[in-house]
Amino acid sequence: MAKTTKKQPRDSHLTDLEKLGGVILLLIYLALIPLCGAAILNWAGGLLGFSIGPALRQTIWLYLLFAAVALVFHRFLFVCAGTFTGSAGRSFQTLGTALIFFYGLNEILFRVTHLLWGHTINLNDTALVSLDLLNAAPAATVLALVVLAPFIEEVLLRGFLFGWLRQHSRAAAYLVTCILFALLHTWAMAGDHFKLYYLLIALQYAVPGLIFAWAYDRSDSIWIPIAAHAAVNALAVWTFYA
């Protein structure tokens, strides 16, 4: 009787140093910046003799995190680039499928929540307008939304956290990263004035969290969810200006 071979978990492609750096950077992004990021930069601005507005604060933090993430994960990013180019057909197919499912599932969920609760807030529009930064600093905010944020969030949440958890449990990897992604964006919009409908926004954010995780899981290249995330944000910015 033939023995069944136990399926080995997929490699996260992360070194121990990258895992340690990922933990630190993820804690900074999820906890330090939301809780005291403004206070830190206001203190720094006071020392330098000028005030730092909300748009500039967001941009500064994103630039710093972008540089730190690129430095810590440069080897991982190079490996994923090789995976992308090595199977370009599958990579682009996954990217296209991710975008189709994103807009399809997001539209369905939006319609369902509208029918059940009269929810009239669209995920993409709310993510931009609620921050009220596009009008204050359009160039910096567009760069943050289309380039910096997708890169940071996908490398940390999908490349690092999902890839690490997937070695132990694929279900846990999907669940944890989807919840964190939804809560991260809901907190950013709600601030200190949390209302019930923000829970509905969190449900909508579960859709891209699931889609981006699937895109990484299927392609095994972090550049696929980065590209999908950037495309979604770019279309949302274009819609805002149209």
mmCIF file of N, CA and C in Angstrom, residues 110-162:
data_model
loop_
_atom_site.group_PDB
_atom_site.id
_atom_site.type_symbol
_atom_site.label_atom_id
_atom_site.label_comp_id
_atom_site.label_asym_id
_atom_site.label_seq_id
_atom_site.Cartn_x
_atom_site.Cartn_y
_atom_site.Cartn_z
ATOM 1 N N PHE A 110 -21.526 45.963 -1.641
ATOM 2 C CA PHE A 110 -22.067 47.308 -1.516
ATOM 3 C C PHE A 110 -23.577 47.309 -1.712
ATOM 4 N N ARG A 111 -24.056 46.573 -2.718
ATOM 5 C CA ARG A 111 -25.489 46.515 -2.981
ATOM 6 C C ARG A 111 -26.234 45.815 -1.853
ATOM 7 N N VAL A 112 -25.658 44.753 -1.332
ATOM 8 C CA VAL A 112 -26.314 44.016 -0.244
ATOM 9 C C VAL A 112 -26.434 44.877 1.005
ATOM 10 N N THR A 113 -25.342 45.552 1.385
ATOM 11 C CA THR A 113 -25.396 46.399 2.577
ATOM 12 C C THR A 113 -26.347 47.588 2.377
ATOM 13 N N HIS A 114 -26.443 48.050 1.133
ATOM 14 C CA HIS A 114 -27.393 49.134 0.845
ATOM 15 C C HIS A 114 -28.830 48.657 1.020
ATOM 16 N N LEU A 115 -29.122 47.446 0.557
ATOM 17 C CA LEU A 115 -30.477 46.915 0.679
ATOM 18 C C LEU A 115 -30.841 46.611 2.133
ATOM 19 N N LEU A 116 -29.882 46.073 2.885
ATOM 20 C CA LEU A 116 -30.184 45.651 4.257
ATOM 21 C C LEU A 116 -30.177 46.807 5.249
ATOM 22 N N TRP A 117 -29.229 47.719 5.096
ATOM 23 C CA TRP A 117 -29.072 48.772 6.094
ATOM 24 C C TRP A 117 -29.142 50.177 5.524
ATOM 25 N N GLY A 118 -29.432 50.299 4.232
ATOM 26 C CA GLY A 118 -29.461 51.634 3.629
ATOM 27 C C GLY A 118 -28.092 52.252 3.530
ATOM 28 N N HIS A 119 -27.066 51.410 3.512
ATOM 29 C CA HIS A 119 -25.674 51.860 3.485
ATOM 30 C C HIS A 119 -25.358 52.450 2.114
ATOM 31 N N THR A 120 -24.955 53.707 2.052
ATOM 32 C CA THR A 120 -24.729 54.373 0.767
ATOM 33 C C THR A 120 -23.285 54.815 0.563
ATOM 34 N N ILE A 121 -22.375 54.301 1.360
ATOM 35 C CA ILE A 121 -20.977 54.707 1.269
ATOM 36 C C ILE A 121 -20.195 53.674 0.480
ATOM 37 N N ASN A 122 -19.534 54.131 -0.572
ATOM 38 C CA ASN A 122 -18.717 53.248 -1.377
ATOM 39 C C ASN A 122 -17.301 53.202 -0.839
ATOM 40 N N LEU A 123 -16.763 52.016 -0.802
ATOM 41 C CA LEU A 123 -15.429 51.795 -0.237
ATOM 42 C C LEU A 123 -14.370 52.705 -0.832
ATOM 43 N N ASN A 124 -14.260 52.730 -2.156
ATOM 44 C CA ASN A 124 -13.184 53.487 -2.796
ATOM 45 C C ASN A 124 -13.313 54.980 -2.558
ATOM 46 N N ASP A 125 -14.535 55.522 -2.707
ATOM 47 C CA ASP A 125 -14.731 56.958 -2.518
ATOM 48 C C ASP A 125 -14.472 57.363 -1.072
ATOM 49 N N THR A 126 -14.961 56.557 -0.137
ATOM 50 C CA THR A 126 -14.804 56.873 1.283
ATOM 51 C C THR A 126 -13.342 56.884 1.698
ATOM 52 N N ALA A 127 -12.575 55.946 1.155
ATOM 53 C CA ALA A 127 -11.155 55.858 1.515
ATOM 54 C C ALA A 127 -10.418 57.138 1.176
ATOM 55 N N LEU A 128 -10.876 57.831 0.130
ATOM 56 C CA LEU A 128 -10.200 59.049 -0.289
ATOM 57 C C LEU A 128 -10.808 60.289 0.352
ATOM 58 N N VAL A 129 -12.109 60.425 0.222
ATOM 59 C CA VAL A 129 -12.762 61.655 0.657
ATOM 60 C C VAL A 129 -12.706 61.816 2.170
ATOM 61 N N SER A 130 -12.840 60.705 2.925
ATOM 62 C CA SER A 130 -12.868 60.815 4.383
ATOM 63 C C SER A 130 -11.548 61.338 4.931
ATOM 64 N N LEU A 131 -10.441 61.068 4.231
ATOM 65 C CA LEU A 131 -9.153 61.571 4.696
ATOM 66 C C LEU A 131 -8.993 63.063 4.425
ATOM 67 N N ASP A 132 -9.749 63.576 3.463
ATOM 68 C CA ASP A 132 -9.765 65.004 3.129
ATOM 69 C C ASP A 132 -8.364 65.537 2.842
ATOM 70 N N LEU A 133 -7.568 64.710 2.196
ATOM 71 C CA LEU A 133 -6.187 65.111 1.933
ATOM 72 C C LEU A 133 -5.933 65.428 0.466
ATOM 73 N N LEU A 134 -6.766 64.929 -0.418
ATOM 74 C CA LEU A 134 -6.521 65.165 -1.842
ATOM 75 C C LEU A 134 -6.557 66.646 -2.188
ATOM 76 N N ASN A 135 -7.483 67.356 -1.575
ATOM 77 C CA ASN A 135 -7.573 68.791 -1.855
ATOM 78 C C ASN A 135 -6.464 69.569 -1.154
ATOM 79 N N ALA A 136 -6.045 69.098 0.018
ATOM 80 C CA ALA A 136 -5.028 69.811 0.781
ATOM 81 C C ALA A 136 -3.641 69.671 0.150
ATOM 82 N N ALA A 137 -3.312 68.471 -0.291
ATOM 83 C CA ALA A 137 -1.987 68.231 -0.896
ATOM 84 C C ALA A 137 -2.149 67.155 -1.961
ATOM 85 N N PRO A 138 -2.664 67.523 -3.124
ATOM 86 C CA PRO A 138 -3.017 66.521 -4.144
ATOM 87 C C PRO A 138 -1.847 65.671 -4.631
ATOM 88 N N ALA A 139 -0.721 66.285 -4.968
ATOM 89 C CA ALA A 139 0.400 65.520 -5.513
ATOM 90 C C ALA A 139 0.938 64.518 -4.491
ATOM 91 N N ALA A 140 1.160 64.989 -3.267
ATOM 92 C CA ALA A 140 1.699 64.113 -2.226
ATOM 93 C C ALA A 140 0.725 63.006 -1.873
ATOM 94 N N THR A 141 -0.571 63.330 -1.855
ATOM 95 C CA THR A 141 -1.568 62.342 -1.480
ATOM 96 C C THR A 141 -1.747 61.291 -2.559
ATOM 97 N N VAL A 142 -1.719 61.701 -3.820
ATOM 98 C CA VAL A 142 -1.821 60.737 -4.920
ATOM 99 C C VAL A 142 -0.638 59.770 -4.876
ATOM 100 N N LEU A 143 0.551 60.302 -4.666
ATOM 101 C CA LEU A 143 1.736 59.445 -4.554
ATOM 102 C C LEU A 143 1.587 58.466 -3.405
ATOM 103 N N ALA A 144 1.076 58.954 -2.270
ATOM 104 C CA ALA A 144 0.900 58.092 -1.104
ATOM 105 C C ALA A 144 -0.105 56.986 -1.374
ATOM 106 N N LEU A 145 -1.228 57.339 -2.010
ATOM 107 C CA LEU A 145 -2.299 56.371 -2.235
ATOM 108 C C LEU A 145 -1.966 55.356 -3.318
ATOM 109 N N VAL A 146 -1.282 55.799 -4.357
ATOM 110 C CA VAL A 146 -1.075 54.933 -5.518
ATOM 111 C C VAL A 146 0.240 54.155 -5.436
ATOM 112 N N VAL A 147 1.249 54.705 -4.773
ATOM 113 C CA VAL A 147 2.564 54.059 -4.754
ATOM 114 C C VAL A 147 2.968 53.609 -3.347
ATOM 115 N N LEU A 148 3.038 54.541 -2.424
ATOM 116 C CA LEU A 148 3.619 54.237 -1.115
ATOM 117 C C LEU A 148 2.773 53.273 -0.293
ATOM 118 N N ALA A 149 1.497 53.602 -0.093
ATOM 119 C CA ALA A 149 0.637 52.765 0.745
ATOM 120 C C ALA A 149 0.470 51.347 0.197
ATOM 121 N N PRO A 150 0.177 51.157 -1.108
ATOM 122 C CA PRO A 150 0.073 49.777 -1.616
ATOM 123 C C PRO A 150 1.349 48.968 -1.397
ATOM 124 N N PHE A 151 2.493 49.591 -1.622
ATOM 125 C CA PHE A 151 3.763 48.887 -1.435
ATOM 126 C C PHE A 151 3.951 48.473 0.023
ATOM 127 N N ILE A 152 3.770 49.423 0.932
ATOM 128 C CA ILE A 152 3.973 49.145 2.361
ATOM 129 C C ILE A 152 3.006 48.086 2.859
ATOM 130 N N GLU A 153 1.720 48.260 2.572
ATOM 131 C CA GLU A 153 0.700 47.357 3.104
ATOM 132 C C GLU A 153 0.818 45.950 2.533
ATOM 133 N N GLU A 154 1.108 45.838 1.250
ATOM 134 C CA GLU A 154 1.200 44.503 0.663
ATOM 135 C C GLU A 154 2.442 43.763 1.139
ATOM 136 N N VAL A 155 3.566 44.441 1.227
ATOM 137 C CA VAL A 155 4.777 43.759 1.698
ATOM 138 C C VAL A 155 4.614 43.323 3.149
ATOM 139 N N LEU A 156 4.068 44.191 3.993
ATOM 140 C CA LEU A 156 3.953 43.862 5.411
ATOM 141 C C LEU A 156 2.819 42.884 5.705
ATOM 142 N N LEU A 157 1.647 43.125 5.136
ATOM 143 C CA LEU A 157 0.495 42.279 5.454
ATOM 144 C C LEU A 157 0.486 40.981 4.659
ATOM 145 N N ARG A 158 0.765 41.054 3.379
ATOM 146 C CA ARG A 158 0.721 39.850 2.564
ATOM 147 C C ARG A 158 2.085 39.168 2.487
ATOM 148 N N GLY A 159 3.103 39.899 2.059
ATOM 149 C CA GLY A 159 4.410 39.273 1.903
ATOM 150 C C GLY A 159 4.970 38.741 3.213
ATOM 151 N N PHE A 160 4.934 39.574 4.252
ATOM 152 C CA PHE A 160 5.478 39.157 5.543
ATOM 153 C C PHE A 160 4.482 38.335 6.353
ATOM 154 N N LEU A 161 3.365 38.952 6.771
ATOM 155 C CA LEU A 161 2.472 38.293 7.723
ATOM 156 C C LEU A 161 1.756 37.094 7.105
ATOM 157 N N PHE A 162 1.156 37.283 5.933
ATOM 158 C CA PHE A 162 0.457 36.167 5.290
ATOM 159 C C PHE A 162 1.434 35.032 4.971
#
